[in-house]
Coordinates of C-alpha atoms and ligand atoms in Angstrom, one line a residue:
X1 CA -9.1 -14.6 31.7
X2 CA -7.1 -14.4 28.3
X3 CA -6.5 -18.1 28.1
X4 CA -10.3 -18.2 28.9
X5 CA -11.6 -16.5 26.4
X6 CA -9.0 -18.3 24.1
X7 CA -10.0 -21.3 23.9
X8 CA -13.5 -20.3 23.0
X9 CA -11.5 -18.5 19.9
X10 CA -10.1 -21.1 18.8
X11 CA -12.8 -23.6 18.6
X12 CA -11.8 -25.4 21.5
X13 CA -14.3 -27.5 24.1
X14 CA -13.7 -25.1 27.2
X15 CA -13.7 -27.2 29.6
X16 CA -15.8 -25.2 32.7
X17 CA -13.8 -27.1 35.3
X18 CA -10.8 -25.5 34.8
X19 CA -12.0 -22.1 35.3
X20 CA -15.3 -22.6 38.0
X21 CA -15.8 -23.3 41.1
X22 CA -17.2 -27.1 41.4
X23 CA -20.3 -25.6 43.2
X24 CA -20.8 -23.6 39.9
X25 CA -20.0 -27.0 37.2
X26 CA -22.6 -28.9 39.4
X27 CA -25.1 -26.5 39.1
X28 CA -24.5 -26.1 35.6
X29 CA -23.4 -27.3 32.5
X30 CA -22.3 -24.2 31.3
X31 CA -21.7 -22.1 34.0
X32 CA -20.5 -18.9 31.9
X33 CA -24.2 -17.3 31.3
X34 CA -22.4 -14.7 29.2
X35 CA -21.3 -17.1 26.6
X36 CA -24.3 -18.7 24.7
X37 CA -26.3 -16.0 25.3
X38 CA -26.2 -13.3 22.2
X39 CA -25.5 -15.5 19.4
X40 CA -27.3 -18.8 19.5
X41 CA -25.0 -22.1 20.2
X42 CA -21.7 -19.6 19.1
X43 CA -19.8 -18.4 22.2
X44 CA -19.7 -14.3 22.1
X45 CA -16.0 -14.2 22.3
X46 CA -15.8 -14.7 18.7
X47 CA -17.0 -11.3 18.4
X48 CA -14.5 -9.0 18.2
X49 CA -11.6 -8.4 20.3
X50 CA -11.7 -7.3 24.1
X51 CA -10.3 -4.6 25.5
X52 CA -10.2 -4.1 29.5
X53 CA -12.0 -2.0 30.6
X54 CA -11.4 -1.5 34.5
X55 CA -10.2 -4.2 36.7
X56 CA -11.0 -3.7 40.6
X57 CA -11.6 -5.5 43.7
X58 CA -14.9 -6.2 45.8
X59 CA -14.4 -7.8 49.1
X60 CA -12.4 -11.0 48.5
X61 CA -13.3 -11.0 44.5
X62 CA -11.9 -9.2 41.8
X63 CA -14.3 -7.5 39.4
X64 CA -13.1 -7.2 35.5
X65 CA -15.1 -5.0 32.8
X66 CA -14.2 -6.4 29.0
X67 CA -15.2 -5.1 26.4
X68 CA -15.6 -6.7 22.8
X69 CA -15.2 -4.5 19.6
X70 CA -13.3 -4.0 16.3
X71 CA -12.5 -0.8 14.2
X72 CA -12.9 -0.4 11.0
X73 CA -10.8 1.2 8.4
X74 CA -11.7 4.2 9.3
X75 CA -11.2 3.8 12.7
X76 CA -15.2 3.6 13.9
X77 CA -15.7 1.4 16.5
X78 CA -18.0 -1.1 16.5
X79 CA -18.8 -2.5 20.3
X80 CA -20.6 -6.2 20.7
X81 CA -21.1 -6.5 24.0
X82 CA -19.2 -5.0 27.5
X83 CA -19.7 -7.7 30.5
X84 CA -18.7 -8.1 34.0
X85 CA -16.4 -11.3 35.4
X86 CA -16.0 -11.6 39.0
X87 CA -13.0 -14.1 40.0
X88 CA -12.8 -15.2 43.6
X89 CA -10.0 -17.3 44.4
X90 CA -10.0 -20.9 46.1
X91 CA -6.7 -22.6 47.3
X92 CA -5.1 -19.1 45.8
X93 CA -6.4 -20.4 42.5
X94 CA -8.7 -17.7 40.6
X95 CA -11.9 -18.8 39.7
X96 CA -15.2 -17.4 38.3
X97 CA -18.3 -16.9 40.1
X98 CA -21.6 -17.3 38.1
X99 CA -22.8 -13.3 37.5
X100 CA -26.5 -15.0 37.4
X101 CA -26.0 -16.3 40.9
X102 CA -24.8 -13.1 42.3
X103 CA -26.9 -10.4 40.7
X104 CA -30.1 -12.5 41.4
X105 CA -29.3 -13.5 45.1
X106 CA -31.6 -10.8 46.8
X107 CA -34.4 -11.8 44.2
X108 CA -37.6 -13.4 45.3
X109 CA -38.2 -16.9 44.3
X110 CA -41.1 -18.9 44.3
X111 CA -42.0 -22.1 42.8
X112 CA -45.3 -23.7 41.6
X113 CA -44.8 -27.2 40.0
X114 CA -42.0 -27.7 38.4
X115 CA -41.1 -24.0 38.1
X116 CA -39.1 -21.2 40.0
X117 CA -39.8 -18.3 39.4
X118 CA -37.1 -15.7 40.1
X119 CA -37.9 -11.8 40.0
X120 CA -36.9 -8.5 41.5
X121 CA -37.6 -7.5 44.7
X122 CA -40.0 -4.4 43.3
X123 CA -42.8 -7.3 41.5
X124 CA -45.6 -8.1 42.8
X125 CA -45.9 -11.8 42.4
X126 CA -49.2 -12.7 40.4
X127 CA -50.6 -16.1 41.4
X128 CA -53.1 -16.1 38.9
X129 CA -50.4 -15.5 35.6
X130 CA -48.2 -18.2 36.8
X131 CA -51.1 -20.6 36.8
X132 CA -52.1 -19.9 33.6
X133 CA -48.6 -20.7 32.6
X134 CA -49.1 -23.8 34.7
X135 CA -52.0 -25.1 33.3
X136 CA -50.7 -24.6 29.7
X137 CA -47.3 -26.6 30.8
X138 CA -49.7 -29.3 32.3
X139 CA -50.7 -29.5 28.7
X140 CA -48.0 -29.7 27.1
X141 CA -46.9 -32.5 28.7
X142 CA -50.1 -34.5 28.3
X143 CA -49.7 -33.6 24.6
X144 CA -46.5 -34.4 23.7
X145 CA -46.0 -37.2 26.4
X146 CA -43.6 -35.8 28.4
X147 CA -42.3 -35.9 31.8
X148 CA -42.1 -33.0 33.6
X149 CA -38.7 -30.4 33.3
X150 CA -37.3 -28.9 36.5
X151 CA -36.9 -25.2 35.2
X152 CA -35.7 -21.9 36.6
X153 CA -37.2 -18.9 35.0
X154 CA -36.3 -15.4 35.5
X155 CA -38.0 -12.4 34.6
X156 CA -37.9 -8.4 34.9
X157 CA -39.6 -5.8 33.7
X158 CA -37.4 -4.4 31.1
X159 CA -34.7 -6.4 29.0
X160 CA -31.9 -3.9 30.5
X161 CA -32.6 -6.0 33.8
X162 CA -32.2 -9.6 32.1
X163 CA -29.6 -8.8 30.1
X164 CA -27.7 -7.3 33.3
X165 CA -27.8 -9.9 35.5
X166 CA -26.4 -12.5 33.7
X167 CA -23.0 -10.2 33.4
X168 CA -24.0 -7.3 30.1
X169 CA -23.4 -3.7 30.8
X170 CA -24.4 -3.4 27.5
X171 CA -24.8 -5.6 24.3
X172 CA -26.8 -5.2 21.1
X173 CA -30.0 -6.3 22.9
X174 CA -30.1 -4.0 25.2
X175 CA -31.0 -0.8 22.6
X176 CA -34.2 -0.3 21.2
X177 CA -37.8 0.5 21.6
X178 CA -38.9 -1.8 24.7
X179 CA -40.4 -5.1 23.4
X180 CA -40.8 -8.2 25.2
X181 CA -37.4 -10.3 25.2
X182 CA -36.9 -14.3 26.0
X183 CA -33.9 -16.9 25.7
X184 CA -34.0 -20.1 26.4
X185 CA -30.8 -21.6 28.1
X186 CA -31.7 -25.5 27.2
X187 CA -28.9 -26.8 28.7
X188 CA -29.2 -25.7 31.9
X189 CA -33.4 -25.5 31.4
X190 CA -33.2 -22.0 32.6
X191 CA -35.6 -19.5 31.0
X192 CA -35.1 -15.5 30.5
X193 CA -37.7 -13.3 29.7
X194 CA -38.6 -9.2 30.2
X195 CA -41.5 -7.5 29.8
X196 CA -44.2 -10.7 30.4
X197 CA -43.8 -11.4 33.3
X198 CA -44.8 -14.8 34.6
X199 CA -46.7 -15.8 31.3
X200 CA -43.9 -16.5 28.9
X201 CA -44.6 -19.8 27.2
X202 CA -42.8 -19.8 24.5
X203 CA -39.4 -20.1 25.8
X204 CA -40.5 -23.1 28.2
X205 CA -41.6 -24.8 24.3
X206 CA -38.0 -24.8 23.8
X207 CA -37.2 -26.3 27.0
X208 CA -39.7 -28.6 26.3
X209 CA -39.6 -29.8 22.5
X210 CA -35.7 -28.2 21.3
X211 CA -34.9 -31.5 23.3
X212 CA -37.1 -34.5 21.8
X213 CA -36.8 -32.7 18.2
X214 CA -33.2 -31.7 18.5
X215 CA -33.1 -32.1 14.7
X216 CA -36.1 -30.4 13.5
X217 CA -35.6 -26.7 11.6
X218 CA -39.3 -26.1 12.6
X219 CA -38.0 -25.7 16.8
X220 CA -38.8 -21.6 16.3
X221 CA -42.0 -22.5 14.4
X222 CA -43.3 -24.9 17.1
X223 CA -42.8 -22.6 19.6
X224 CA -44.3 -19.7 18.1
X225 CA -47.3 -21.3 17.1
X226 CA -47.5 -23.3 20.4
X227 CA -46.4 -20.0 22.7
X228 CA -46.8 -16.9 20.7
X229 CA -43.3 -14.7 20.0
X230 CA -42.4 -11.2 21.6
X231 CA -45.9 -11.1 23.6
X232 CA -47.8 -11.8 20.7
X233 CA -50.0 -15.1 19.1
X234 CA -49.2 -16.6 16.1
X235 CA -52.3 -15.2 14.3
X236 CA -51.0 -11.4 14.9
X237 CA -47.8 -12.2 12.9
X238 CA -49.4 -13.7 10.3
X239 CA -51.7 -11.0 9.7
X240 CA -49.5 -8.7 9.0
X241 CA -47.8 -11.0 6.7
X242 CA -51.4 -11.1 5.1
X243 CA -51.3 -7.5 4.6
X244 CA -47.2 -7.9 3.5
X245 CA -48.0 -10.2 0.8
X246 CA -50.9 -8.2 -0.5
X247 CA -48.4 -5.4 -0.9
X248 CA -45.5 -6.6 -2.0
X249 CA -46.2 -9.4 -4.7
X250 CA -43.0 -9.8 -6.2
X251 CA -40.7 -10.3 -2.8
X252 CA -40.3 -14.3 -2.4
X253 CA -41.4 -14.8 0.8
X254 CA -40.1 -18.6 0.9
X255 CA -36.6 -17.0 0.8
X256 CA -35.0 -16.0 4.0
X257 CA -32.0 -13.9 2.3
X258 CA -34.9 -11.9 0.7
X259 CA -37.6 -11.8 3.5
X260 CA -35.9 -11.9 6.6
X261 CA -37.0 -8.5 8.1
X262 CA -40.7 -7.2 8.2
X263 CA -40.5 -5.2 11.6
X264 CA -39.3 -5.1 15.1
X265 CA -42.3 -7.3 16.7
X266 CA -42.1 -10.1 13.6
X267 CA -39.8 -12.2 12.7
X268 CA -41.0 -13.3 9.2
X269 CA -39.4 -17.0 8.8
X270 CA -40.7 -17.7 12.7
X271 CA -44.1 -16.7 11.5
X272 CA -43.6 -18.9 8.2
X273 CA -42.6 -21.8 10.6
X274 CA -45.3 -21.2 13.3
X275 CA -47.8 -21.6 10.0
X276 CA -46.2 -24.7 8.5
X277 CA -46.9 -26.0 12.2
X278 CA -50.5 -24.7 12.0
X279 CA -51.6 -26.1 9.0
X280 CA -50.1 -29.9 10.2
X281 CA -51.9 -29.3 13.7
X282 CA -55.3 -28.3 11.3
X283 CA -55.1 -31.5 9.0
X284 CA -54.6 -33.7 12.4
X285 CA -54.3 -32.0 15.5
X286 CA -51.2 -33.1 17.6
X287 CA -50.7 -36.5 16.0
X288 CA -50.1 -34.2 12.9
X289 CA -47.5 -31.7 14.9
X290 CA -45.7 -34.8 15.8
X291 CA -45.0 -36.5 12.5
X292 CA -43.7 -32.8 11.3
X293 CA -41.4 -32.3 13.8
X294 CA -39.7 -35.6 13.1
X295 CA -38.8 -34.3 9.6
X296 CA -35.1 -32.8 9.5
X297 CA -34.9 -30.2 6.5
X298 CA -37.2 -27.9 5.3
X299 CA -36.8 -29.5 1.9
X300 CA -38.4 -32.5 2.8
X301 CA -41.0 -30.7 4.6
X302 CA -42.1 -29.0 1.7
X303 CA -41.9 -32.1 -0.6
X304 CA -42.6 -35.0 1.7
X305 CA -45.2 -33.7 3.8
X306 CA -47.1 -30.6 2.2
X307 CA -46.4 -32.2 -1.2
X308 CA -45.0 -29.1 -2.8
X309 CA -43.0 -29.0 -6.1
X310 CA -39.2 -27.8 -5.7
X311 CA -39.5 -24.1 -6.4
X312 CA -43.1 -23.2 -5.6
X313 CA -43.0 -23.0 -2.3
X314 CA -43.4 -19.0 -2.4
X315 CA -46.8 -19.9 -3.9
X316 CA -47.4 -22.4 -2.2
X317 CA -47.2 -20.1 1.3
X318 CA -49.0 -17.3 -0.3
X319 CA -52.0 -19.5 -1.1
X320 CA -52.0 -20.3 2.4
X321 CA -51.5 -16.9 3.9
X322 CA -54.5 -16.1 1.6
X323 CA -56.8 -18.7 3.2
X324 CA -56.2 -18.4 6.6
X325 CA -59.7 -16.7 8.4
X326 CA -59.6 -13.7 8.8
X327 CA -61.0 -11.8 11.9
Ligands
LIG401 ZN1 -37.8 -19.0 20.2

């Protein structure tokens, strides 16, 4: 376990092999769901420092609690993330089983397509939803010219549940007022989502287009204006960064280091992004989308394709904020 979570510290390709079963590496590319899961493409064993919690066996496994945290100077603790590692051993070598596998093996499962759904035994599969979801993947594909991906989805009710069974007792997600939660594990096409149930599209956007635009910084935008963000459309978010702008003239809402909080439901760049992507999709529908996603900094998405001047871009997005229609 130490060396383990070593050579994520020090920067080093882990190589899965060493440390999972093959049944686990062929499944998956990354087999540790805990890893790439809190922080974006940074393992969460750079956070912090872990402490053992409890270490115990479970039939022919043994069960280890970590937890990651530093102190301060004054000696508050400050705790990441606490998650579960279950090591079985094969030829008397320890290995890891995937938490994912485990937790989720008395799940239902169904699949429609090219999707499988996975969900707790207390939901009551709705046929209808997952169609809708269907029909709107059908489209994507058709859109964008692309083949159909073999995904895995899971969902629960509250984000407690999705955050548990990939391995979290507790991590910085799992606080809060209850809003709807995804993650998309790309790699692996695997999608993670509470609270939505069998309708969460955005997350199977960035299945989708995160790889054929692998370079583009719009890959948040895209899907939020394609699939909505935290169980809401595009047009929500951006009227309340209607009403924002209207009251706070002097905040440069162009600048992410001084506009990158509004409230708990919007993220105010993903909104900016999701409206970048609307006004290319209203100039040219899809065609439009397209040759915006090929660009690869937002610079030259400002000045190549909306033709902005360097440094006006805060008026530039207001101007447009102001003119979207208004319901
Ligand atoms: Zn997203």
């Amino acid at each position: 376990m130490e060396k383990y979570i070593k050579d994520f510290q020090e920067d080093r390709a882990v190589d899965f092999s060493q440390y999972y079963t093959d049944e686990a590496c062929e499944k998956y590319n990354r087999p540790d769901k805990i890893a790439f899961s809190l922080i974006g493409d940074n393992p969460v064993y750079i956070m912090g420092q872990p402490t053992l919690l409890s270490a115990g066996e479970k039939g022919d496994t043994v069960r280890l609690k970590l937890q990651f945290s530093d102190s301060d100077t004054t000696g508050n603790i400050n705790t990441y993330f606490i998650s579960n590692h279950i090591i079985s051993f094969e030829n008397s070598e320890p290995v890891f089983l995937v938490n994912l596998d485990i937790n989720t093996s008395p799940w239902k499962k169904k699949q429609i397509r090219n999707i499988t759904f996975h969900y707790p035994e207390y939901h009551h599969f709705k046929s209808n939803q997952a169609n809708k979801l269907i029909k709107k993947i059908d489209q994507l594909e058709n859109n964008w010219d692309l083949s159909p991906e073999k995904i895995d989805y899971y969902f629960t009710k509250t984000r407690k549940e999705i955050q548990h069974i990939r391995g979290f007792d507790f991590n910085f997600y799992m606080g809060g007022n209850e809003v709807p939660t995804g993650l998309a594990d790309v790699k692996d096409n695997l999608v993670f989502t509470s609270g939505l149930d069998e309708s969460h599209f955005h997350e199977i956007v960035h299945i989708y287009l995160n790889k054929k635009y692998p370079d583009s910084p719009l890959k948040e935008g895209i899907a939020v204006y394609l699939g909505g963000s935290l169980g809401h459309e595009l047009k929500w978010h951006l009227e309340k960064l209607n009403t924002f702008i209207k009251n706070n003239p002097e905040t440069n809402i162009h600048n992410p280091r001084s506009f990158y909080y509004l409230d708990e439901t919007t993220n105010p760049q993903y909104a900016i992004q999701g409206l970048l992507c609307y006004l290319a999709y209203q100039s040219g529908g899809t065609d439009e989308l397209k040759k915006l996603m090929e660009y690869n900094t937002m610079k030259k998405i400002y000045t190549d394709y909306f033709n902005v001047t360097k440094g006006k871009e805060n008026e530039f997005l207001r101007k447009q904020i102001k003119k979207l229609p208004v319901q």
